[in-house]
Structure formats: C-alpha cells, structure tokens
Coordinates of C-alpha atoms and ligand atoms in Angstrom, one line a residue:
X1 CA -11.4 -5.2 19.0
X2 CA -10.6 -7.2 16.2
X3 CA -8.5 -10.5 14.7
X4 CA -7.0 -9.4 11.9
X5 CA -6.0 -11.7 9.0
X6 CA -2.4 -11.6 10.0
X7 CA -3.1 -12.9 13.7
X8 CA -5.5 -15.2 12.2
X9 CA -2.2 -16.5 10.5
X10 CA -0.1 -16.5 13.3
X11 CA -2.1 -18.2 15.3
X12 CA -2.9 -21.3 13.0
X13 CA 1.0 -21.2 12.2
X14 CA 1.4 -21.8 15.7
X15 CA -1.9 -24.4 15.7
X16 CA 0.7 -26.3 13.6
X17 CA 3.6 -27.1 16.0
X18 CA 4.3 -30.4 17.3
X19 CA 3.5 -30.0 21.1
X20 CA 4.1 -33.1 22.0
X21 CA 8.3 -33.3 22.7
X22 CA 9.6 -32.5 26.4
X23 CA 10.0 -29.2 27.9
X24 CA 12.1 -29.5 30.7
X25 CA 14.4 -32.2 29.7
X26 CA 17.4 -29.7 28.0
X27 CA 20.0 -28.2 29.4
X28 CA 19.7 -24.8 29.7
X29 CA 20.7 -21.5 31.8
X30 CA 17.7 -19.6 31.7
X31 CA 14.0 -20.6 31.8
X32 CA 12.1 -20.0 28.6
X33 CA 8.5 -18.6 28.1
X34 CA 6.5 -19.1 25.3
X35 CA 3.5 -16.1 24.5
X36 CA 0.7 -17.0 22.2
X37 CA -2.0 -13.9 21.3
X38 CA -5.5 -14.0 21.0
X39 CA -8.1 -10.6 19.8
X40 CA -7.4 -7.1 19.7
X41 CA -3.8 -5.6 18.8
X42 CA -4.2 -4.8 22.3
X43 CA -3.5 -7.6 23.9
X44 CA -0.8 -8.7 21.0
X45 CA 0.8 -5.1 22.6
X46 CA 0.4 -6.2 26.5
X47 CA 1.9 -9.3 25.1
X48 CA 5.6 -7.3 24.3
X49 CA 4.8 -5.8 28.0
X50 CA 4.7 -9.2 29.7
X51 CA 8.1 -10.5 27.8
X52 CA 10.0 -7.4 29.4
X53 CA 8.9 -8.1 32.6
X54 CA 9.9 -11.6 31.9
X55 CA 13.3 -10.7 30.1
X56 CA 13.7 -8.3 33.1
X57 CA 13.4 -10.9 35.6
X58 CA 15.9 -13.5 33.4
X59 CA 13.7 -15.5 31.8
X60 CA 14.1 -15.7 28.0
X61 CA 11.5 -15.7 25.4
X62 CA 10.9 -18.5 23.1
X63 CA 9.1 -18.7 19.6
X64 CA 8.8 -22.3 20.1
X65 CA 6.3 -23.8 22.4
X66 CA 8.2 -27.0 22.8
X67 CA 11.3 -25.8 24.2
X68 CA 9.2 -23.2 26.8
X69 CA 9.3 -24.1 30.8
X70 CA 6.2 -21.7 30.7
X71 CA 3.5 -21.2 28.2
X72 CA 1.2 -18.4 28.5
X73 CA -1.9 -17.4 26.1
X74 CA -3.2 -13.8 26.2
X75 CA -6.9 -14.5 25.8
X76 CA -9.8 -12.8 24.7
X77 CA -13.2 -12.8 25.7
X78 CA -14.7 -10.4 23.2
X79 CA -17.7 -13.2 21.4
X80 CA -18.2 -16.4 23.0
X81 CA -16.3 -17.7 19.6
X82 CA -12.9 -16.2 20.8
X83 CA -13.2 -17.9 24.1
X84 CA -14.1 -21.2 22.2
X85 CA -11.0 -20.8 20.3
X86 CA -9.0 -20.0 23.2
X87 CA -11.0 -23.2 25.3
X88 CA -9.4 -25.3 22.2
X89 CA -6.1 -24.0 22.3
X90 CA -5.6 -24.6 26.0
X91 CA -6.9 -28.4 25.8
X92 CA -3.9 -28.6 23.0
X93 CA -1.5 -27.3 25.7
X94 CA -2.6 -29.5 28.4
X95 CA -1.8 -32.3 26.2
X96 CA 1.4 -31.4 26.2
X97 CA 1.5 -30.7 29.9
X98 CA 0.5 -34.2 30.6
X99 CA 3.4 -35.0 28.6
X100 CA 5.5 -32.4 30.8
X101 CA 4.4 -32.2 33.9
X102 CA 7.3 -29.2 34.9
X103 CA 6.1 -26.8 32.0
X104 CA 3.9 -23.8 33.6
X105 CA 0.9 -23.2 32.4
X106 CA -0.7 -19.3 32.4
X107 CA -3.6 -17.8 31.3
X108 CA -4.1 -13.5 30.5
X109 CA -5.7 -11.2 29.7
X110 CA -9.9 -11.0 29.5
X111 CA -10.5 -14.4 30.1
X112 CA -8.7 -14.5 33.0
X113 CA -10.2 -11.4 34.0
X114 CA -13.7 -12.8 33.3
X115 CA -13.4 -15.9 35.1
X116 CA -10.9 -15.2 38.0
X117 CA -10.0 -18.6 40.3
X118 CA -12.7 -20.2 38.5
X119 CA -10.9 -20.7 35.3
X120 CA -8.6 -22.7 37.6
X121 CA -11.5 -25.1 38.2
X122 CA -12.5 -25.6 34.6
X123 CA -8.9 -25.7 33.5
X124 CA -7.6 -27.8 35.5
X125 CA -3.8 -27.7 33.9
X126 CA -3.6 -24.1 34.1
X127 CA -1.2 -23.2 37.0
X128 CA -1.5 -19.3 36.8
X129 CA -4.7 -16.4 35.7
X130 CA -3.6 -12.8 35.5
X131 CA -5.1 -10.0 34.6
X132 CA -4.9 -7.4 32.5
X133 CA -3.1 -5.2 35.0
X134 CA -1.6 -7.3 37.0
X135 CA 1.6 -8.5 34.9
X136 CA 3.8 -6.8 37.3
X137 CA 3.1 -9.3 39.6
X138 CA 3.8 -12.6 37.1
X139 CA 7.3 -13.3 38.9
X140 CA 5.6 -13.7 42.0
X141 CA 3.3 -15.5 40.7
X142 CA 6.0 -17.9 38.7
X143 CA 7.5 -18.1 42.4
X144 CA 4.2 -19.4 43.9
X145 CA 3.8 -22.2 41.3
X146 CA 7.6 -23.1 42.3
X147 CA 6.2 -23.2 45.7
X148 CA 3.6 -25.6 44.8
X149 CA 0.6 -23.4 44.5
X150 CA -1.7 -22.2 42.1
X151 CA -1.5 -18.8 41.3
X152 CA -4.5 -15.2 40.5
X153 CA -4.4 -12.0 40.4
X154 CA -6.9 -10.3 38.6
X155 CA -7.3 -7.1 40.6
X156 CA -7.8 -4.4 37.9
X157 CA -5.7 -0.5 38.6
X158 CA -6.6 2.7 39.0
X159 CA -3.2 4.0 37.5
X160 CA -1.7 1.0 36.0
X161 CA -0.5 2.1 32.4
X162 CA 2.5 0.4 31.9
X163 CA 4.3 3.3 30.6
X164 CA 7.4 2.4 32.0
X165 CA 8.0 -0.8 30.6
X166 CA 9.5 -0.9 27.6
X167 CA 8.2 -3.7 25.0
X168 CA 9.9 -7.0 24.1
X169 CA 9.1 -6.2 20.4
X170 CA 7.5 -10.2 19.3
X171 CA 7.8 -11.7 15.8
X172 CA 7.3 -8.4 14.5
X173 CA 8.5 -7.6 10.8
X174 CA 10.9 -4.7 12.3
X175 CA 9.1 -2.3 10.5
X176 CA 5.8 -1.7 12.1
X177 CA 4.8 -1.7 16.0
X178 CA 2.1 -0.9 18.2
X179 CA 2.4 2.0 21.0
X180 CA -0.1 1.8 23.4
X181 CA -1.9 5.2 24.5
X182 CA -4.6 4.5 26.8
X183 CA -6.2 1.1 28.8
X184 CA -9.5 0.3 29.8
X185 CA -12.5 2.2 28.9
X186 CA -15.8 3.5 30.6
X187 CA -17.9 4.0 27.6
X188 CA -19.7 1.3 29.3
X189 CA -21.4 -0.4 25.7
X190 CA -24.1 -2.6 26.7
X191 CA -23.0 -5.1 24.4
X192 CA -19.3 -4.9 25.7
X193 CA -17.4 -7.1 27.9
X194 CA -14.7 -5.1 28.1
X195 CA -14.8 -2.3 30.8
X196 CA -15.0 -5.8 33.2
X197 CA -11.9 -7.5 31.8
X198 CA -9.8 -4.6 31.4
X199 CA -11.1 -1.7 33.5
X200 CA -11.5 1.7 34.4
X201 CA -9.9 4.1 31.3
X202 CA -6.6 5.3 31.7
X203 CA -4.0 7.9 29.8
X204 CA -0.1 7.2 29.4
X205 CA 1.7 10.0 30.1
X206 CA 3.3 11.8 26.8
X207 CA 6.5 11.8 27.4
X208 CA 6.4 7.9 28.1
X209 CA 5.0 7.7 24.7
X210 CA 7.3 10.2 22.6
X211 CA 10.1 8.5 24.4
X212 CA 9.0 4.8 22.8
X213 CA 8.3 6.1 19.3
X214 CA 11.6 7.8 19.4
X215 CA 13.3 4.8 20.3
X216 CA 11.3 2.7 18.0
X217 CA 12.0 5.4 15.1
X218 CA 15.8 5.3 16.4
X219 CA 16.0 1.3 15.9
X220 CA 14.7 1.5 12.5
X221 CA 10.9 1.4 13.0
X222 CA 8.8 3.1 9.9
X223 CA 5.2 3.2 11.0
X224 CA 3.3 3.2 14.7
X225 CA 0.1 2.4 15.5
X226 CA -1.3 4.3 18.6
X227 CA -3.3 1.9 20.7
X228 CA -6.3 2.3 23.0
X229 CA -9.9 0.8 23.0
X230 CA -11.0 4.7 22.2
X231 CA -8.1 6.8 21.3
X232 CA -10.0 9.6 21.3
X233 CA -10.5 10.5 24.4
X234 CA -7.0 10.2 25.5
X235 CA -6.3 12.8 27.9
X236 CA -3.4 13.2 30.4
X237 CA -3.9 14.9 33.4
X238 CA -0.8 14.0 35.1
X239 CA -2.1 10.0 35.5
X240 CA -5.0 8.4 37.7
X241 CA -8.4 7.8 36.3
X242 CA -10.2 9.5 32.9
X243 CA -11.7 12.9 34.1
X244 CA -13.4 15.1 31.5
X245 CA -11.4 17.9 30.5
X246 CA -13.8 21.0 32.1
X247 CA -13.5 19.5 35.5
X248 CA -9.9 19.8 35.7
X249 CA -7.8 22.6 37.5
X250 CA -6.8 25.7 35.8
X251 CA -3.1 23.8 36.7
X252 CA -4.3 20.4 35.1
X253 CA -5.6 21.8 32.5
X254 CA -2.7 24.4 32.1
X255 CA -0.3 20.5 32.0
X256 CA -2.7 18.5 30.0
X257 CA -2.6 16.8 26.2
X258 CA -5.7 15.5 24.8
X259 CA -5.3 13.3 21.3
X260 CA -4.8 16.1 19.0
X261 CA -2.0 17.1 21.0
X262 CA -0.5 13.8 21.4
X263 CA -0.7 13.2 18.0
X264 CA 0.7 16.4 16.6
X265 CA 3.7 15.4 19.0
X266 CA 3.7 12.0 17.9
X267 CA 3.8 13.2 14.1
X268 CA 7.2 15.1 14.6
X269 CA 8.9 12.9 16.1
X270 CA 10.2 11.8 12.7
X271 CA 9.0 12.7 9.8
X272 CA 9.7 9.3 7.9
X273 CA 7.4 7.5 10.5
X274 CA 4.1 6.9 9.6
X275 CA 1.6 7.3 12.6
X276 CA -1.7 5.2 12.6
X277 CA -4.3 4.7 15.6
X278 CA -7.3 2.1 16.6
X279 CA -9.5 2.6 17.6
X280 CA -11.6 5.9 17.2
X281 CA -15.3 6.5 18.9
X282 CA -17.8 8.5 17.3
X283 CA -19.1 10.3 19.9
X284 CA -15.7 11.6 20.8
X285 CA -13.9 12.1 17.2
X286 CA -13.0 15.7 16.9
X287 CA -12.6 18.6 14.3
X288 CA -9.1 18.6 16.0
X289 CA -7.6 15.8 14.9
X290 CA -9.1 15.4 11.7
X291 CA -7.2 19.1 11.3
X292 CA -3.8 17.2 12.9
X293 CA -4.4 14.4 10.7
X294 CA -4.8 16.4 7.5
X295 CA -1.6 18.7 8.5
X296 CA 1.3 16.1 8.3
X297 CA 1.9 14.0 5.5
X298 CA 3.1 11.3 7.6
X299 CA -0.2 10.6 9.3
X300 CA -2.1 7.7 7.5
X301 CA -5.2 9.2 5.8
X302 CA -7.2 6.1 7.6
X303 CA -9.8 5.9 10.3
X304 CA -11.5 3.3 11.8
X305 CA -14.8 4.5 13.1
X306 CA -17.0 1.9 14.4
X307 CA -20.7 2.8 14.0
X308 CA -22.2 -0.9 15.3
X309 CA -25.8 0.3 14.3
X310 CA -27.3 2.5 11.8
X311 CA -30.7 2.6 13.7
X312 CA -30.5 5.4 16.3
X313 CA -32.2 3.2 18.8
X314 CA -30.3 0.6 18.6
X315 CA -27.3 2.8 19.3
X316 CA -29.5 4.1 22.5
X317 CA -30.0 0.3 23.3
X318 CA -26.1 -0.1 22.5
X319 CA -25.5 3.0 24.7
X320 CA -23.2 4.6 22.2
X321 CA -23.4 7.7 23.0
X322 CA -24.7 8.9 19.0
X323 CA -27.1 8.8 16.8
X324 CA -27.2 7.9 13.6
X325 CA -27.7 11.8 12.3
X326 CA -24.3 12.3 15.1
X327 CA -22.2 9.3 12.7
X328 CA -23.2 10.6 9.6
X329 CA -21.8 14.4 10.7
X330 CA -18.8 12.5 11.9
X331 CA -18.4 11.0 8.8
X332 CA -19.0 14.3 6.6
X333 CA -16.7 16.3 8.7
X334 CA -13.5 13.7 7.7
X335 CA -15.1 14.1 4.1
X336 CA -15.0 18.0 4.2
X337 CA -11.5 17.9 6.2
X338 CA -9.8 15.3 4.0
X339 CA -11.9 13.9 0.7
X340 CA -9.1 11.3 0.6
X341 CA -9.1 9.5 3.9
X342 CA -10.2 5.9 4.0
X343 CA -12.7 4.6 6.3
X344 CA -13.2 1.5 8.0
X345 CA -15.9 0.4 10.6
X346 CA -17.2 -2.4 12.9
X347 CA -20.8 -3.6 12.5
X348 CA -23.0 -5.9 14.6
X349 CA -26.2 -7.4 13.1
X350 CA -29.3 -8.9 15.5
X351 CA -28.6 -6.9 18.5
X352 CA -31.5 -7.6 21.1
X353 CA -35.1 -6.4 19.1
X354 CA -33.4 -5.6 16.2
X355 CA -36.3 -5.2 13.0
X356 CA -35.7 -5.8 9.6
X357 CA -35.9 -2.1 8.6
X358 CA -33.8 -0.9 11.4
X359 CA -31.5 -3.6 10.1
X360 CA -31.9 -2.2 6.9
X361 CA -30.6 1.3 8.1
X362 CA -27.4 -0.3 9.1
X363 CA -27.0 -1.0 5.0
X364 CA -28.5 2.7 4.0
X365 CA -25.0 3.8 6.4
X366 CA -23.3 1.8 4.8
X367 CA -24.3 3.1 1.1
X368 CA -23.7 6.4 2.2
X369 CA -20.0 5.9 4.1
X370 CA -18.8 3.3 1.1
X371 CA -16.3 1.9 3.4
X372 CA -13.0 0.6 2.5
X373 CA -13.3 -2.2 5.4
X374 CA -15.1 -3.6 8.0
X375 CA -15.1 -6.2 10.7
X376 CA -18.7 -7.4 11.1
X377 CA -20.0 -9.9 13.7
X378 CA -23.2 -11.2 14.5
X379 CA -24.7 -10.4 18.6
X380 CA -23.1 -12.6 21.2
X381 CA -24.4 -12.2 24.3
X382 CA -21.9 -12.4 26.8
X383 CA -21.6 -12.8 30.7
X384 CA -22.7 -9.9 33.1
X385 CA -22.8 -7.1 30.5
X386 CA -25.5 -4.7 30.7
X387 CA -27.0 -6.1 27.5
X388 CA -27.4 -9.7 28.7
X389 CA -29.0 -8.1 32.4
X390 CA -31.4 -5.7 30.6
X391 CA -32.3 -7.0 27.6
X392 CA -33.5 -10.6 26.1
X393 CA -31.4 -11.8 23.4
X394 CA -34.7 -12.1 20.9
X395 CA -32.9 -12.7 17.4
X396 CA -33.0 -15.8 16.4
X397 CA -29.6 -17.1 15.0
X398 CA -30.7 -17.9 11.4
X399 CA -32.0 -14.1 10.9
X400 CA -28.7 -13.1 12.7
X401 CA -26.6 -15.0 10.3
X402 CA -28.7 -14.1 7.4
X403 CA -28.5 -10.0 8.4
X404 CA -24.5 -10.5 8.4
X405 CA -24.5 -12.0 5.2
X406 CA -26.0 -9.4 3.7
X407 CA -23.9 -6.6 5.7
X408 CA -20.6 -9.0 4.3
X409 CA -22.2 -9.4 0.9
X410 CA -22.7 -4.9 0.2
X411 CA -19.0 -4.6 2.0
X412 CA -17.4 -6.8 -0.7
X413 CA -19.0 -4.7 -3.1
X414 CA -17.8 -1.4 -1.6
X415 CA -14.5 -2.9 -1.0
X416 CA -13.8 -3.7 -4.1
X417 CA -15.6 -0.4 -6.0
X418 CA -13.0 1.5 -3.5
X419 CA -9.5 -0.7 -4.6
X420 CA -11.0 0.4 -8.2
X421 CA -11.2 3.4 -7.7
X422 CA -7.0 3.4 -7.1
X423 CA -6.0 2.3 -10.2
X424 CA -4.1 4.5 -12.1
X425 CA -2.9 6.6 -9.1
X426 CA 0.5 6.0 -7.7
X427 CA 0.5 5.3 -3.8
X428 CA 3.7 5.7 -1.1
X429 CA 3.8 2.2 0.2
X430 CA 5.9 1.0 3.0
X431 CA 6.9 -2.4 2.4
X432 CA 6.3 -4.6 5.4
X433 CA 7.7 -8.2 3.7
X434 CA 7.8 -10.7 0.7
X435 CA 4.3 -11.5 -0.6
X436 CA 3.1 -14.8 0.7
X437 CA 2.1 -16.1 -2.7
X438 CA 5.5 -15.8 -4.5
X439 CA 9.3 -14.5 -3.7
X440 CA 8.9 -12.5 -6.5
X441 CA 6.6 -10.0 -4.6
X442 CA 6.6 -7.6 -2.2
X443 CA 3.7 -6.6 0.0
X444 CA 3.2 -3.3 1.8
X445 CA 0.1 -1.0 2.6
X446 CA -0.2 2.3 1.2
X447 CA -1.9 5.2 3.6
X448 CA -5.0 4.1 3.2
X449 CA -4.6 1.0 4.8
X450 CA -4.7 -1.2 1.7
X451 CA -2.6 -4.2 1.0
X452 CA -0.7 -3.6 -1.9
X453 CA 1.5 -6.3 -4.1
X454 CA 4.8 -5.6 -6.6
X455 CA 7.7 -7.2 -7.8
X456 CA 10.3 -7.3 -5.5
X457 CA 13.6 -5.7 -7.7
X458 CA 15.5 -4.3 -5.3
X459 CA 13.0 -3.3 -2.6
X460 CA 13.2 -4.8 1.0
X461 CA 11.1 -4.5 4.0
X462 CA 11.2 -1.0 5.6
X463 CA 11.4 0.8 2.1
X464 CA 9.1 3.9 1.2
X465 CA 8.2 2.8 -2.8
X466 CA 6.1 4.7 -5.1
X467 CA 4.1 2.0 -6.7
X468 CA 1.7 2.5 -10.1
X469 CA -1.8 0.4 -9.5
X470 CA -2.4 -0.9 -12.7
X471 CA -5.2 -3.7 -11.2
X472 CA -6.7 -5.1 -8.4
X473 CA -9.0 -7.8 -6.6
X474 CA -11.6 -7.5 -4.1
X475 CA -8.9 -6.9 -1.0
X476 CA -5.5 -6.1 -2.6
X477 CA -4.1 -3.9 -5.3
X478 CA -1.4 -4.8 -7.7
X479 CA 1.4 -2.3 -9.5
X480 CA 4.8 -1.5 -10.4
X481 CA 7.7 0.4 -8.5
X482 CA 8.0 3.7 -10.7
Ligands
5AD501 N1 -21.1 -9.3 20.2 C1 -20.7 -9.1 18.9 N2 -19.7 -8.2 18.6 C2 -19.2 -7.5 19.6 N3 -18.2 -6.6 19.7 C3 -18.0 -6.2 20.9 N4 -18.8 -7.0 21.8 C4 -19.5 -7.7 21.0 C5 -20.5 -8.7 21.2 N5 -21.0 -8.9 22.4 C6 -17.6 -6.0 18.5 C7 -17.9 -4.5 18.3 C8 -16.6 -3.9 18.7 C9 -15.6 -4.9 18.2 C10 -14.3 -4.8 18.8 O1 -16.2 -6.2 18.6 O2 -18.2 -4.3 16.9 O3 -16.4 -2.6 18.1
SF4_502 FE1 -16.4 -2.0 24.3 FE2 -17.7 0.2 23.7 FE3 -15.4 0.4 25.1 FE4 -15.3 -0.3 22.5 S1 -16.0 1.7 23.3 S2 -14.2 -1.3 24.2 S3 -17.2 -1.5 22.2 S4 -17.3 -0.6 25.8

C-alpha cells in the first residue's frame, strides 16, 4: 500500500526531533515506548495493536522519542525506497542509542519479516525483529533483551487476526480511525513482496469488528476505514485460513459473511459514521457491494481500485487475476451502479518487458476511468518475489522514470478537471482539523475523498458541514459553510 501525504508529514515531523538527550536517566514508574510508522495504513493500524499489548503489559506510550526506554519502527518493505528510508531512520536511532546505551531498540513489520536474524547483523543496534504476527510475543521478547539477549520472531499465523485486541488509538485526530478486516493475502502478485512479510490471508471475525466500530462510534469517532490488503475477498468462515466460498459446508456457509455483508453490518451501526475501505481488487470487486455501497448514505461514494497495468499481458505477467477488458467492466459496473462515486487507482510503469504502446495502454485506461487520484510508482524489483525469480528486470531506469512522468503528468490533469467539475455543488464534509496554512481554516474531506478547505466560524473537528465550492486547485477544493 501506499504513504499518504499525511504520513509523509508525520514522519518528517518526527525526522525533526532532537534524538540526542538521555533516555533512561528520569525518574519514572513505568517504562515508555515510542512507535514510529512507515507504508501502508496497515501497518500505522498494527501499530495501535502493538501499543495495547504494550499498555496491557504496563508500559506507557510515548509521542516523544527522547523520553522512550524502547523505540520501535514499523517498517515497510514495499519499493527498495521505503526500506532506504527506513535504513536512514534507524542509523538516526542508533545515534541516539550510542548516546543511551539502556534504550531498546525494535524493528516490525515487513522488514523484519523480510530479513529475519539477519537484520540483526546489518543493524547492529537493533535489539529486537518481529513480525507481523508475532506482536503477542513483544513482552517476551522485551524480557529477553533484559536478559541480555537479542531477540526474533518472525513466524507468520495461520489464524493470527488480532481481533481481540483492542487498539491504542495513536496521534489520531479523534475523528477518523482505521478498523482492520483482513491480514495477509494470497493473490500472490509477482511484483509483490507482501504475501512473504505478512502472510497467508486471513478474515476477522464480524462481531470482533462491529464490536470496535461500535465502540469507536460510542467514543465519538465519525468515519472508519475498513482495512485489508484486498477487502474484497473478506470472508468469515468461523476463522483459520481464506477458503473460497463454494468449498465451504452447507453449515459454514449457512454462518458465513463475505464483504457485502460485513459492510451492510458495518453501515448500521450508526448512521452518522461514515464507512470507507482500502484496498479493493479487481478481480474480486462485486455487483454486491457496489449495491451496499449505493444503499446507505453513510458509505463514502469512493473506491480505490488498483489496475497496475492497462496492457492485458502485463497484468498476466503481474498475475492479477484480470484483464484489461475485466477492469474496464469493473469500472463500468460502479459507473452504472453509482455515476457519482470517485475513483482512485495504483499504477506501476516499466514492469519487466514492458513496450511503449503497452505502456501507452496504461494512459488510454486512464483517459477512459478519469481518475480522481492515484499513487504511481515506477518497478522495483524486490527480493525473492516471483517477478525478480522469473523474469529480468529489462527497463532501463531513464524509460521507467520517463513513463511515470507521463502517467503523473495526464493524472494532474484529470485530477484537477475532476475538483472542477465540484464547483458549484455543495458537499457534506466532515472536518478532520484546522487547515495547515492558516487558523482561519478548516479542513475536512467530502465523500469523495477530496480535501476540502473553509473558514473556520464556529466549526470544530468532528462536525458534519455543508460546504459551497466556489474554487479549487489541482488537489483541494475551497468553499463556504452554507
Ligand atoms: N514496485 C513498484 N510498486 C509496487 N507496488 C507493490 N509492489 C511494488 C513493486 N515491487 C505498488 C502497487 C501496489 C501498491 C501498494 O504498491 O501499485 O498496489
Ligand atoms: Fe501485493 Fe497483489 Fe496482495 Fe496487493 S493484492 S498486497 S499487490 S500481492
């Protein structure tokens, strides 16, 4: 998945801290931890799963690095430019571990997954590398580092959901918060590092679910984002491993909920919470929940829909699971179902033998979708995927580079022809906070997704607003409370 501006911001924010002062040197009754995230909202959301374990245990959670006992980054390994920026981090907190020599040092999530024990080696200053389903365990592993060793455990679950546990909500704005659904996935993407790092897909149960967004809805929560590297093909069987739904017993099938369900469940749990969800696959995007999604008002009318390729063999290459002709029905079917629903996509130029005019059919999609957003990347070839085993990675970086630009280029024109599109129409937006560039403003996102900016009166975070766009720029809209 993806960083988003916001984490972006976070995560410089935090690049900015002194590091330097003592950790251990205070007085103080509990030990503090310190969590800084990297990639997808996934792992922002495993990162709230760690702190209650934590908090459960007694430690206490810390937004400031220098006061921690124990530091721990959630990594990604998505591009071989997140683990670069992760490498970097981790050098800055060894710095101040050479400073602290008491202050625990521990690494999640996919890198530690990818790299195991030998992330110990290369890293020498990290004390502890857990996986993504192994964050029971961090105590122990906390208590082995006390003990003088060094710490792993990267062995991935069958059933691990974490559905229990409920999450240490971090710097959050109090209004919006993920829910996770699912974990792992086996669409097995040749491209894709992540069925390694965070295994074998896996459904929550429901009631684990409802029982979170009722709580978050109870504490004063206004919009949830469902969570799962491919919502879609949630499906509870009564937990254990994905199975598809025809090979499940009459009983199984009699107990199940697939998305559509889920959702529809989700959506009545209060009517004045909007529901969102990331991240949706093609091949497995039904009629069904566009019909769920069109039903209730407090569903966003948003879908990010991935397509990676516009050239139907690449996506055979990619092992997607669709063709291009497959996409495009997708994308007509949430046209036919609801002409007002926003549409956002990832998109990868110079994948292995990529030509010009199959590279040219990844713009034709995009003329035809006209996108409100995407997240575009060039090819990185990572580590052990079946991409980097099967196929040579032939693009050279300058045509890479140049394809991207012109993929970023045609999306800042259709991002900016779809902002213009909303002005003069009045959108519900829920306002998340107080616009960076003055205290004047407020910022929210209507249900499209879009960022949208208005004087502040007497609005606050957590308020519905009807807003009038009266102008806009090439990512956010502008208007007045009516
Ligand atoms: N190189 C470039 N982009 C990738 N993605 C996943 N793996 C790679 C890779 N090896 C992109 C895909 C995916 C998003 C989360 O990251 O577009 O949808
Ligand atoms: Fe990776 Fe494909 Fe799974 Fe997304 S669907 S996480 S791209 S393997």
């Amino acid at each position: 998945m993806k960083l988003d501006i916001k984490e972006k911001e976070i995560i410089e924010e935090r690049q900015g801290e002194t590091l330097d002062r003592p950790a251990t040197n205070q007085k103080k009754t509990a030990r503090k931890f310190y969590i800084e995230s990297y990639g997808c909202q996934m792992n922002f959301s495993d990162s709230e799963i760690v702190a209650s374990i934590l908090e459960s245990e007694g430690y206490q959670t810390t937004k400031l690095m220098h006061e921690a006992d124990m530091v721990f980054v959630n990594t990604c390994s998505i591009r071989e430019k997140a683990e670069q920026t992760v490498r970097k981090r981790l050098s800055v907190i060894n710095k101040s571990k050479k400073a602290n020599p008491g202050m625990i040092v521990g690494v999640l999530g996919c890198m530690a997954e990818r790299m195991k024990a030998k992330l110990l080696e290369e890293e020498k200053l990290v004390d502890i590398v857990v996986g993504p389903d192994a964050y029971r365990d961090l105590p122990n592993l906390v208590g082995e580092v006390d003990g003088g060793r060094k710490a792993v455990n990267v062995i991935l679950s069958k059933e691990e959901t974490y559905g229990d546990i409920s999450p240490v909500r971090l710097g959050g704005n109090g209004v919006t918060a993920f829910v996770s659904i699912t974990r792992g996935c086996d669409n097995m993407c040749t491209f894709c590092v992540v069925p390694f790092t965070r295994g074998r897909e896996r459904s929550r149960n429901p009631e684990s679910i409802i029982n979170e967004v009722s709580d978050l809805a109870k504490k004063g929560y206004k919009e949830i984002t469902l969570l799962g590297q491919n919502v879609d093909s949630y499906l509870w069987h009564g937990g254990g491993l994905k199975k598809e739904f025809d090979l499940l017993s009459d009983a199984e099938k009699e107990a199940s909920c697939n998305f559509a369900q889920l959702m529809e469940k989700v959506a009545l749990v209060d009517s004045k919470v909007r529901i969102r969800f990331s991240t949706s696959h093609p091949k497995d995007m039904s009629d069904e929940v566009l019909h769920v999604m069109a039903k209730y008002d407090n569903i966003c009318k948003y879908i990010h829909l991935p397509f990676q390729s516009g050239n139907s063999r690449i996506l055979e290459m990619m092992n997607r699971g669709y063709t291009r002709e497959w996409y495009i029905n997708r994308i007509d079917a949430i046209k036919r179902i609801m002409p007002d629903c926003a549409i956002s996509a990832d998109i990868i130029s110079g994948f292995c033998t990529e030509t010009e005019e199959e590279h040219r059919e990844t713009l034709s999609l995009m003329e035809y979708v006209q996108y409100h957003f995407s997240y575009m990347f060039k090819y990185s070839e990572r580590p052990n995927t079946l991409a980097q085993r099967k196929f040579e990675d032939d693009i050279p970086e300058e045509t890479k580079q140049r394809r991207l630009a012109e993929i970023i280029e045609l999306q800042q024109v259709h991002s900016h022809n779809q902002l213009k599109k909303d002005i003069g129409k009045t959108y519900e937006v829920l306002v998340e906070g107080v616009s960076k560039k003055s205290d004047d403003e407020l910022y929210g996102r209507n249900t499209h997704n879009s960022v949208v900016v208005f004087p502040r009166k007497n609005y606050k975070a957590g308020d519905y607003v009807n807003v009038f766009i009266n102008e806009c720029t090439s990512a956010t809209l502008k208007g007045e409370a009516i």
